[in-house]
mmCIF file of C-alpha atoms and ligand atoms in Angstrom:
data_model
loop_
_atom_site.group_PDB
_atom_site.id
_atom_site.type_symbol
_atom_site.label_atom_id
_atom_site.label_comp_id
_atom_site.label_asym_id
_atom_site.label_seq_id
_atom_site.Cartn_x
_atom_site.Cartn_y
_atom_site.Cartn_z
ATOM 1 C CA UNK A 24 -58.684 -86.716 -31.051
ATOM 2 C CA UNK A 25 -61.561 -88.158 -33.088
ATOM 3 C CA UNK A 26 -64.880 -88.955 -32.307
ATOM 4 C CA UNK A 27 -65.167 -92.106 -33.630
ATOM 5 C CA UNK A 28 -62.116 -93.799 -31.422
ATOM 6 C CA UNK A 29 -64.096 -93.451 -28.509
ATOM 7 C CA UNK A 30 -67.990 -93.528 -30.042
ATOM 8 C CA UNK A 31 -69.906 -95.793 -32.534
ATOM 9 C CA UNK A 32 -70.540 -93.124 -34.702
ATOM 10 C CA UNK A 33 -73.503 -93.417 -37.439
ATOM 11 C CA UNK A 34 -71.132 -91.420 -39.519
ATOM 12 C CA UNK A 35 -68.035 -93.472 -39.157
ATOM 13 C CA UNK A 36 -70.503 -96.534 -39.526
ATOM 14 C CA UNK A 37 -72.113 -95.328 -42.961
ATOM 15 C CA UNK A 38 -68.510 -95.232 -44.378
ATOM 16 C CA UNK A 39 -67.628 -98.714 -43.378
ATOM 17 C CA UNK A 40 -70.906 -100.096 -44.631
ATOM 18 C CA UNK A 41 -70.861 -98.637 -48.034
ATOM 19 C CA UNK A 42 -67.230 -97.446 -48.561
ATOM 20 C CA UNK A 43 -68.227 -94.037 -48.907
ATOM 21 C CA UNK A 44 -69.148 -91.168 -46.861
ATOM 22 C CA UNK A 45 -72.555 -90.198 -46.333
ATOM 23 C CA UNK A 46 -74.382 -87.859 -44.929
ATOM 24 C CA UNK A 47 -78.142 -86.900 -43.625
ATOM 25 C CA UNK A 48 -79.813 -84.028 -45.216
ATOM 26 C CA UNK A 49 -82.652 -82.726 -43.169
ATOM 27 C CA UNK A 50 -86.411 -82.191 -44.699
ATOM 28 C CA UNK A 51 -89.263 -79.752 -43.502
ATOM 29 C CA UNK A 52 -92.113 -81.222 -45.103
ATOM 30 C CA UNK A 53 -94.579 -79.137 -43.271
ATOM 31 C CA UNK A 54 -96.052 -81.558 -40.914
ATOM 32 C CA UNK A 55 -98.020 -80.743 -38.121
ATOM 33 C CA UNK A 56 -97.870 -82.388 -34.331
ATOM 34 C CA UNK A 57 -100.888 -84.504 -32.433
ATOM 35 C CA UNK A 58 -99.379 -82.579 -29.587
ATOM 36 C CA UNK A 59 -100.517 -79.356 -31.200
ATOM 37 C CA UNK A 60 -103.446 -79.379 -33.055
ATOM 38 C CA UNK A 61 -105.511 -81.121 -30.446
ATOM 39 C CA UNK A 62 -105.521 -84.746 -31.015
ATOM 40 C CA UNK A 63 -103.298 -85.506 -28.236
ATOM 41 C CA UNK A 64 -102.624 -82.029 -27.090
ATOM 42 C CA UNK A 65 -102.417 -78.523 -27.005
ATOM 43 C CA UNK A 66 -99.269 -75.806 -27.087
ATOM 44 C CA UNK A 67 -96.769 -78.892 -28.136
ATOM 45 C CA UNK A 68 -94.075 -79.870 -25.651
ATOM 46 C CA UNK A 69 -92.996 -77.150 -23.410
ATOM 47 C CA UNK A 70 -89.399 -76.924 -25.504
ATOM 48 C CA UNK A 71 -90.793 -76.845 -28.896
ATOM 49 C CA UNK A 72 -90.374 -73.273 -30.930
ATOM 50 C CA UNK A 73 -94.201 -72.387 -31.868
ATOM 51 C CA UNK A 74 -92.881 -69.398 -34.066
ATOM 52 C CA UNK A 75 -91.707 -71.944 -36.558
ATOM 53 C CA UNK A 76 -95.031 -74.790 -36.240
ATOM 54 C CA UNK A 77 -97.064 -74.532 -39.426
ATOM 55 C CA UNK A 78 -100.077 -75.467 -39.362
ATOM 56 C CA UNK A 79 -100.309 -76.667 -42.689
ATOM 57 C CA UNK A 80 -100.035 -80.668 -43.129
ATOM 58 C CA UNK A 81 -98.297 -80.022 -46.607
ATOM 59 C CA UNK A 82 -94.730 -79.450 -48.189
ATOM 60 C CA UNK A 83 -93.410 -75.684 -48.046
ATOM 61 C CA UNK A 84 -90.542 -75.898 -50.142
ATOM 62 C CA UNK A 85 -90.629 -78.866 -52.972
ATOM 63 C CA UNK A 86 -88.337 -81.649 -51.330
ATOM 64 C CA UNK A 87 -86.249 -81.657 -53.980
ATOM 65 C CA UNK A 88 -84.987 -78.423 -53.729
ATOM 66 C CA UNK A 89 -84.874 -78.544 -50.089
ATOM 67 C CA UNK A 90 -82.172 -81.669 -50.902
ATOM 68 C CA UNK A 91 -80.288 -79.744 -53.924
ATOM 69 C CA UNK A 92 -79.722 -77.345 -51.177
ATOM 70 C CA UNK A 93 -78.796 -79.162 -48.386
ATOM 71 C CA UNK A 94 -76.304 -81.036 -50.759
ATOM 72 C CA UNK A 95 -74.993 -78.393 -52.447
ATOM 73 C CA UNK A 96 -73.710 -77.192 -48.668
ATOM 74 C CA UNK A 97 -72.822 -80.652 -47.371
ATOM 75 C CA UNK A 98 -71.356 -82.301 -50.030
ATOM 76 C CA UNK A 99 -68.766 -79.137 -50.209
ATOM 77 C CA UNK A 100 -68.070 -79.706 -45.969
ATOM 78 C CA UNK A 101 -67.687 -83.350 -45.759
ATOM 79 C CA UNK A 102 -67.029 -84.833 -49.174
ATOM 80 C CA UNK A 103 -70.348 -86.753 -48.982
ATOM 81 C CA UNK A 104 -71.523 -88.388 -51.814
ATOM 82 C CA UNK A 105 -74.823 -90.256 -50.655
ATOM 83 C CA UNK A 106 -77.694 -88.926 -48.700
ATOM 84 C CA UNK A 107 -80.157 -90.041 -46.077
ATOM 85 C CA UNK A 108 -83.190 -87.829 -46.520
ATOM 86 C CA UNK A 109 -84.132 -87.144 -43.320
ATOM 87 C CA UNK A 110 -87.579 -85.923 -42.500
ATOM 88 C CA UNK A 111 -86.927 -84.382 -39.065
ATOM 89 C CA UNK A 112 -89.155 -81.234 -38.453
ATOM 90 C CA UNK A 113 -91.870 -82.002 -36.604
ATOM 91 C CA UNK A 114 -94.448 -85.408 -36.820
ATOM 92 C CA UNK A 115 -93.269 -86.974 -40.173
ATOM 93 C CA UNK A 116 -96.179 -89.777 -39.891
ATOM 94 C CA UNK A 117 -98.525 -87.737 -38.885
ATOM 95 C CA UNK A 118 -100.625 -87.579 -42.012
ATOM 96 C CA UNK A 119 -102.816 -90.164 -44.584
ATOM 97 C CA UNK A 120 -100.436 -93.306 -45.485
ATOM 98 C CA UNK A 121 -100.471 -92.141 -49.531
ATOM 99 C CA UNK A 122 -98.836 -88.601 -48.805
ATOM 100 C CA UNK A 123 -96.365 -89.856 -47.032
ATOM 101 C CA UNK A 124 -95.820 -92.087 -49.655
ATOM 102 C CA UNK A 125 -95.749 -89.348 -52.250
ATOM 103 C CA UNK A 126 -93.445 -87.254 -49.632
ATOM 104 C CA UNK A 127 -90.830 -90.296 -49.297
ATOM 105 C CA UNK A 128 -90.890 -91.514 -52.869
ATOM 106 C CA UNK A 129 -89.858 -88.102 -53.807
ATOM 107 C CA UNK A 130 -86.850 -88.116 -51.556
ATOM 108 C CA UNK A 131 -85.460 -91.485 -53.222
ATOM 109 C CA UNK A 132 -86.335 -90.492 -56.215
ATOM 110 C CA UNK A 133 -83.062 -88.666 -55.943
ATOM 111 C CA UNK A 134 -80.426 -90.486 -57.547
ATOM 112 C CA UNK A 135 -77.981 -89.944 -54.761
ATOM 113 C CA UNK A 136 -80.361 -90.806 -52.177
ATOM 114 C CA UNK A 137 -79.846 -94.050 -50.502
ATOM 115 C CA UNK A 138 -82.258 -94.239 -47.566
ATOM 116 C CA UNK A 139 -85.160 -92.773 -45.542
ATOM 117 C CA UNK A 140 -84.637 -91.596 -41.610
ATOM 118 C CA UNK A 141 -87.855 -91.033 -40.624
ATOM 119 C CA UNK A 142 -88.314 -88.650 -37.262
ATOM 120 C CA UNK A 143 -91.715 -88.914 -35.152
ATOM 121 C CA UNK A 144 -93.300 -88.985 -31.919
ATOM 122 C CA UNK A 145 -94.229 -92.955 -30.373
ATOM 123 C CA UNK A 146 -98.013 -92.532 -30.630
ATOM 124 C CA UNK A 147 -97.771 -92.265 -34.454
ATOM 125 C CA UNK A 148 -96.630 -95.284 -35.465
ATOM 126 C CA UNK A 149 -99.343 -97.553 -36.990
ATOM 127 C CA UNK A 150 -98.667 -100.642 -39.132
ATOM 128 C CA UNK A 151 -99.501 -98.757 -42.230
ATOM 129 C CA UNK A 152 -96.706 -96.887 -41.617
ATOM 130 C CA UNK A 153 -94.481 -99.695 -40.631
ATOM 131 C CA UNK A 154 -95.414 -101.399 -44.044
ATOM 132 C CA UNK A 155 -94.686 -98.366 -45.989
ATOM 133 C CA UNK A 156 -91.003 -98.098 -44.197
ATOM 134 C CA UNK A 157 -90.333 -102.199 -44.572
ATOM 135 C CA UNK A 158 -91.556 -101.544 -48.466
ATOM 136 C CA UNK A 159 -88.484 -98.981 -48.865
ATOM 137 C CA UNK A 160 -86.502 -101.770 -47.202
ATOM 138 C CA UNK A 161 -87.669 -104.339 -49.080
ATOM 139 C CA UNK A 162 -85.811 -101.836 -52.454
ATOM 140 C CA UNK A 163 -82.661 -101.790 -50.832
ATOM 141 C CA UNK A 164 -82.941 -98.467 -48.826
ATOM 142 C CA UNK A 165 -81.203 -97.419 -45.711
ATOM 143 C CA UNK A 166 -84.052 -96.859 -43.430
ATOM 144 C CA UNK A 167 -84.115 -95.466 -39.956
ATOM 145 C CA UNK A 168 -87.253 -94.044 -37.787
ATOM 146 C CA UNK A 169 -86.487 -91.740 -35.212
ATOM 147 C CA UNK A 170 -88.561 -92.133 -32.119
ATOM 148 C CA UNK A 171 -88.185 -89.009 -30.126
ATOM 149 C CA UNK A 172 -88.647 -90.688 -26.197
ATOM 150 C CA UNK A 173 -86.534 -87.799 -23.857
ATOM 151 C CA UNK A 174 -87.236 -89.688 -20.797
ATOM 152 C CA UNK A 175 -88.587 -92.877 -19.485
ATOM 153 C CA UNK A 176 -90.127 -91.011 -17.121
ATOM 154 C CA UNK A 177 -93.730 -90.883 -17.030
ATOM 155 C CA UNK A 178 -93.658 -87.755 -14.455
ATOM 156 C CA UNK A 179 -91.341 -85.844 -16.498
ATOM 157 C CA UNK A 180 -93.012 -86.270 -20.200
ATOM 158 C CA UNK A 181 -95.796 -84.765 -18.208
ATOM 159 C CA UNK A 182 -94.029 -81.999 -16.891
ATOM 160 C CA UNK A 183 -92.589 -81.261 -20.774
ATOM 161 C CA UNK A 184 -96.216 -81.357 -22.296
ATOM 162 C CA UNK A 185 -95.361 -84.681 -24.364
ATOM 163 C CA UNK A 186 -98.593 -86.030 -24.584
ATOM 164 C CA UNK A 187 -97.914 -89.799 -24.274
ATOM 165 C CA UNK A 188 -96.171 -91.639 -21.722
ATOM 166 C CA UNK A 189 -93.429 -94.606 -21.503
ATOM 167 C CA UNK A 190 -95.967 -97.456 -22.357
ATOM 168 C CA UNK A 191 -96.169 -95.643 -26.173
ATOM 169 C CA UNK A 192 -92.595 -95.980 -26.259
ATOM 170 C CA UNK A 193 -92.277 -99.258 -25.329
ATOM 171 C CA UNK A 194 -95.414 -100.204 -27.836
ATOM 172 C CA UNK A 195 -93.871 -98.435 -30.679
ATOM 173 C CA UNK A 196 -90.346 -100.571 -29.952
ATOM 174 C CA UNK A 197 -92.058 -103.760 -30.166
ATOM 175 C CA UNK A 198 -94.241 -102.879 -33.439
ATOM 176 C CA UNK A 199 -90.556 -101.483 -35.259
ATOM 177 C CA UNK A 200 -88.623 -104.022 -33.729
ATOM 178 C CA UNK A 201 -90.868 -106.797 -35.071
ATOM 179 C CA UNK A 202 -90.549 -105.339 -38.474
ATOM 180 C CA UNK A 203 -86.940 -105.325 -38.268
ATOM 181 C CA UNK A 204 -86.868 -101.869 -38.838
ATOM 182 C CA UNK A 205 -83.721 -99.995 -37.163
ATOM 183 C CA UNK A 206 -84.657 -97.294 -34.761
ATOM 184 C CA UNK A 207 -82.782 -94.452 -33.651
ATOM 185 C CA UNK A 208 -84.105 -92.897 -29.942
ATOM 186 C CA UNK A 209 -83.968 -89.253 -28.977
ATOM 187 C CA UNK A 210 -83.005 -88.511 -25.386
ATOM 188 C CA UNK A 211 -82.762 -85.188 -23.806
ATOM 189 C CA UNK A 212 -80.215 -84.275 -20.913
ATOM 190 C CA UNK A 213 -81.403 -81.604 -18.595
ATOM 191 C CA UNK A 214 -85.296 -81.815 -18.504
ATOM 192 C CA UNK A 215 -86.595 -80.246 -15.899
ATOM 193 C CA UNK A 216 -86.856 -81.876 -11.946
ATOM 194 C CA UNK A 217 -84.212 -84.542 -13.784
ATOM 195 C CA UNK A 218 -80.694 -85.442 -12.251
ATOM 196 C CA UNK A 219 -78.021 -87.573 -13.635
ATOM 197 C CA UNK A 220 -79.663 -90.588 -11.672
ATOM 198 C CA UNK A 221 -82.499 -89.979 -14.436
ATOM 199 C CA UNK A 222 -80.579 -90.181 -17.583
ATOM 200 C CA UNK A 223 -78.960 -93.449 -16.421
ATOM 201 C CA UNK A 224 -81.884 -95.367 -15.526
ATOM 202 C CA UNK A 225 -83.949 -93.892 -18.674
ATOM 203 C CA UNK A 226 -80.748 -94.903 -20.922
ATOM 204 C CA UNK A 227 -81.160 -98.587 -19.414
ATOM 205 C CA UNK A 228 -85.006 -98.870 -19.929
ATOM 206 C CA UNK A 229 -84.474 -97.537 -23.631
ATOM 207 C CA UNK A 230 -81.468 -99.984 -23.986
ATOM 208 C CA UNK A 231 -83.723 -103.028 -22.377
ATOM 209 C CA UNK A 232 -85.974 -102.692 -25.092
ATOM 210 C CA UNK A 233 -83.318 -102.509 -27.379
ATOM 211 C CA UNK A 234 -82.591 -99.868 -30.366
ATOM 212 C CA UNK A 235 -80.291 -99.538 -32.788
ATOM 213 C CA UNK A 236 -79.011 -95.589 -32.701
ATOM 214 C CA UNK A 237 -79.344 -93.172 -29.949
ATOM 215 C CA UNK A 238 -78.873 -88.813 -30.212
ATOM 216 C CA UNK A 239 -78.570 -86.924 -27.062
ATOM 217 C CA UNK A 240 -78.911 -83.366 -26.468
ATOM 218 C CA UNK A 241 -78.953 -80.794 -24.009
ATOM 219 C CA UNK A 242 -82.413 -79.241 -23.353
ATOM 220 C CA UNK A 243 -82.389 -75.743 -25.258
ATOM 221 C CA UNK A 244 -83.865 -72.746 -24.423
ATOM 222 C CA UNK A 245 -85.597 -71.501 -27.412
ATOM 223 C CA UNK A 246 -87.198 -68.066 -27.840
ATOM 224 C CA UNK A 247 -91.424 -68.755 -27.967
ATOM 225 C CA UNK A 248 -91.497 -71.529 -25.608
ATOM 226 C CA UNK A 249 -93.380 -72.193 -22.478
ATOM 227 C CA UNK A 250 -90.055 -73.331 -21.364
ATOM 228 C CA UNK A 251 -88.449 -70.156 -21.962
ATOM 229 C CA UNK A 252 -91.227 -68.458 -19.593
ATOM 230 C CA UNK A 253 -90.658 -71.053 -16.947
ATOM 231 C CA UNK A 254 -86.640 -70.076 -17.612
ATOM 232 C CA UNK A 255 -87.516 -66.315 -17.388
ATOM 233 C CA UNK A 256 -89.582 -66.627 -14.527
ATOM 234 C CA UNK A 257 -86.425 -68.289 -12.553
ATOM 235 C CA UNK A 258 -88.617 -71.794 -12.506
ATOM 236 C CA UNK A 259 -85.982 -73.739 -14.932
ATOM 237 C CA UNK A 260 -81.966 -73.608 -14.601
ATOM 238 C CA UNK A 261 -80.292 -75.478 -18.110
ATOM 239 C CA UNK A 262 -77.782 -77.431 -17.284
ATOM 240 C CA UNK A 263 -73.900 -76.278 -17.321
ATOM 241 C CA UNK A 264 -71.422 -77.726 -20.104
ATOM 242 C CA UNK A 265 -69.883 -79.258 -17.429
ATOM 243 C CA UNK A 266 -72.451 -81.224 -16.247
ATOM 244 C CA UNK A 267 -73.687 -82.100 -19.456
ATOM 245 C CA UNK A 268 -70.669 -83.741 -21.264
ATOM 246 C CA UNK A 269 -69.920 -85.694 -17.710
ATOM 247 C CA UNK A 270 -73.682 -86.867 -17.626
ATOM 248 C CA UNK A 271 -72.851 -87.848 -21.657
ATOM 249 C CA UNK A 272 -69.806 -89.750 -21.264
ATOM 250 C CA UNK A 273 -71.286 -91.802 -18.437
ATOM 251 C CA UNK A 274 -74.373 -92.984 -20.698
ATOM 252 C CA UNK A 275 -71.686 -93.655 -23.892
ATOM 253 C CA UNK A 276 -69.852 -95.647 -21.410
ATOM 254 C CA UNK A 277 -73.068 -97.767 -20.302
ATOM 255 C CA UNK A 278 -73.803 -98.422 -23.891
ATOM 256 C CA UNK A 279 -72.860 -101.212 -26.372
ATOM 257 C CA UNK A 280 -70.405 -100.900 -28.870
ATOM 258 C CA UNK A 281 -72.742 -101.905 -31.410
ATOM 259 C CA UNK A 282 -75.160 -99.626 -30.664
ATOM 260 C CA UNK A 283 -74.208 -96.119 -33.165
ATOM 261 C CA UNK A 284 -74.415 -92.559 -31.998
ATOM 262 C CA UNK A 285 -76.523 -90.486 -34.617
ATOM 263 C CA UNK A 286 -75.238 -87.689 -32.372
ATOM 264 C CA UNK A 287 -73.916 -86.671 -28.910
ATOM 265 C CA UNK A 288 -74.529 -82.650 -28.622
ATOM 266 C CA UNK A 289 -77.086 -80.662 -30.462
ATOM 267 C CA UNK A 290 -77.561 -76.986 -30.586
ATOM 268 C CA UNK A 291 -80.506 -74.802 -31.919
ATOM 269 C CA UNK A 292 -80.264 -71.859 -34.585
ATOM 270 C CA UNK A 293 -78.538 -68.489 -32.620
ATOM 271 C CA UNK A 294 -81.723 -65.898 -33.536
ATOM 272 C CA UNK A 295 -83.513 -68.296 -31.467
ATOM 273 C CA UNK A 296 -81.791 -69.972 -28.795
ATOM 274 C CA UNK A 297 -81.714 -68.245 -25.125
ATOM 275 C CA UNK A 298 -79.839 -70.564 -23.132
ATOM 276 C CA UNK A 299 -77.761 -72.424 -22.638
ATOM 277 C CA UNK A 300 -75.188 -70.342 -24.819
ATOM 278 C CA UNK A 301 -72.414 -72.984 -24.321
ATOM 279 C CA UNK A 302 -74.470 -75.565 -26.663
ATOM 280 C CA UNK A 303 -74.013 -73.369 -29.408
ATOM 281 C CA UNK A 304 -70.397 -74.321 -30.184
ATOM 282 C CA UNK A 305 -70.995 -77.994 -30.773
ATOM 283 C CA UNK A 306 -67.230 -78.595 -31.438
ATOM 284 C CA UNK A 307 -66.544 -76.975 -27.785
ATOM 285 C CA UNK A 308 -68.663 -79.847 -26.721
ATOM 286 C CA UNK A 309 -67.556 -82.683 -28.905
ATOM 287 C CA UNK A 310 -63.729 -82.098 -27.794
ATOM 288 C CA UNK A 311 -64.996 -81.528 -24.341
ATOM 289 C CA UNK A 312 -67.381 -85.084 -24.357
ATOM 290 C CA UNK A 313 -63.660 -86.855 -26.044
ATOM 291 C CA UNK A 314 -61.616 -85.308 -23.640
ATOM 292 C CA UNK A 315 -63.395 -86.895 -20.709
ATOM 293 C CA UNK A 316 -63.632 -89.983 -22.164
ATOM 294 C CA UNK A 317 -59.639 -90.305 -22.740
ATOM 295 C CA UNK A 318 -59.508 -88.787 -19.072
ATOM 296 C CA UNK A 319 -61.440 -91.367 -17.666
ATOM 297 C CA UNK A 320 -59.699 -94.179 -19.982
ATOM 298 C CA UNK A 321 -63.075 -94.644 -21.354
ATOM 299 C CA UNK A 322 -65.359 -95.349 -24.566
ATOM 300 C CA UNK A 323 -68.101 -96.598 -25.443
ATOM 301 C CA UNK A 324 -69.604 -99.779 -23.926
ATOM 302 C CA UNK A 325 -66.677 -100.056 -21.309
ATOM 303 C CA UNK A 326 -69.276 -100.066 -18.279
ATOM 304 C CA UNK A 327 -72.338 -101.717 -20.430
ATOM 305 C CA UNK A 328 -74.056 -104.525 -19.061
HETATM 306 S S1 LIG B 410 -93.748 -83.926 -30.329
HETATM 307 FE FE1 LIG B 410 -92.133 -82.833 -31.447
HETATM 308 S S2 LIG B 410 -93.207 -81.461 -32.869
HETATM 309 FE FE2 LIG B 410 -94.722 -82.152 -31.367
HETATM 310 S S3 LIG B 410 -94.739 -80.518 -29.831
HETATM 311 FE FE3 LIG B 410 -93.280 -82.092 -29.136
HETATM 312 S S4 LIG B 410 -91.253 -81.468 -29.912
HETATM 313 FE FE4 LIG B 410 -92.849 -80.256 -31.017
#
């Protein structure tokens, strides 16, 4: 079985668009979060590891090194011979317009470097940033941004700690759409007080709007978390695998064809992850998420409206 018969994948799509495999490589560029230094919030969303938050707005590791590397290890797995930069750790918009200039036009300064996937939070999209991802367009770049929603719920982004609510979601949808910028949403299965009922309606607000990539993942337990307290204390219970991949195949179902999958299972680094242990093997859950979808005679969009 293969992914890709059953899901618009973002890999399978990169190939037919440009005839070649491609593949994102992930940046730390040593952003910080409004939801943790006090501008929208304090302590950061109740999932998010503080033991690896810097608090220094500015590049750790030069970002082309951190590329060489991720290349070196990629291009050796998948045969990939173009690269997405992808600036995922933490806010990556959440500093003054010309550093993240500097920070991006290093990326595609890379010669195999075809695009820009740009993850952040919806309160930190202004139009100066919009310009500056519609200018990498405008040179023939791949661009995504990478809105991290979780729910649609206004009730449960409170219970998480998120710091901003649907309406900056649906805001920041209208600004990128009207760019024409495509835009990838993070949801998360599992949050706490949710129930399948949940991730269905928040997967039809999301696809009201419209959006051009969605990534699921379970909610992780992550040493150094107020949600791993809360999981300790008996006041959070993760989701099974079970539940998961059956609550995953009924939101592929409800969604278009057209619409690609930058991912349908995530898992977090073993020295750090508590629970739930079953994430960890992401294959495990990729055959499982397949396997109910041939079971069911199933795919993507077969239920969408
Ligand atoms: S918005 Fe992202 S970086 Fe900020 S606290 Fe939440 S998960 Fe962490």
């Amino acid at each position: 079985m293969v992914l890709s018969n059953y899901v618009t994948t973002f890999g399978q799509d990169l190939l037919q668009r440009y005839g070649k495999r491609v593949h994102k490589l992930t940046i730390n560029a040593g952003f910080t979060c409004p939801n943790r230094d006090g501008t929208k919030g304090r302590g950061g969303c109740t999932f998010c590891n503080n033991k690896s938050f810097s608090p220094n707005a500015r590049c750790l590791v030069p970002i082309a090194t951190q590329l060489a590397k991720g290349r070196q290890v990629i291009a050796k797995r998948t045969k990939a011979q173009c690269f997405i930069a992808y600036f995922q750790a933490y806010t990556n918009t959440y500093a003054d317009i010309e550093y993240l200039a500097t920070l991006y036009n290093e990326a595609v300064a890379e010669p195999d470097v075809i695009g820009l996937s740009v993850g952040t939070r919806p309160d930190c999209i202004s139009e100066a940033v919009l310009d500056l991802l519609v200018s990498y367009q405008q040179r023939g770049y791949e661009v995504w941004l990478e809105l991290g929603l979780q729910s649609a719920f206004d009730d449960t982004l409170a219970k998480i700690n998120r710091g901003h609510g649907f309406a900056e979601y649906q805001q920041a949808v209208k600004a990128t759409r009207q760019r024409g910028i495509p835009l990838c949403t993070h949801l998360i299965i599992g949050l706490p007080g949710e129930e399948r009922w949940h991730n269905l309606e928040t997967l039809a607000r999301v696809l009201e709007l419209g959006v051009e990539g969605l990534k699921l993942h379970p909610l992780h337990i992550v040493k150094h978390t107020i949600l791993a307290k809360q999981w300790q204390q008996g006041l959070y219970q993760p989701l099974d695998m079970a539940n998961y991949v059956s609550i995953a195949a009924d939101m592929i179902e409800r969604t278009p064809p057209e619409i690609t999958y930058h991912r349908v299972t995530a898992t977090a680094s073993t020295d750090i992850l508590l629970a739930p242990t079953w994430c960890h093997k992401k294959w495990v859950v990729l055959n499982a998420i397949m396997a109910e979808l041939h079971h069911r005679g199933s795919w993507q969009g077969k239920t969408a409206r």
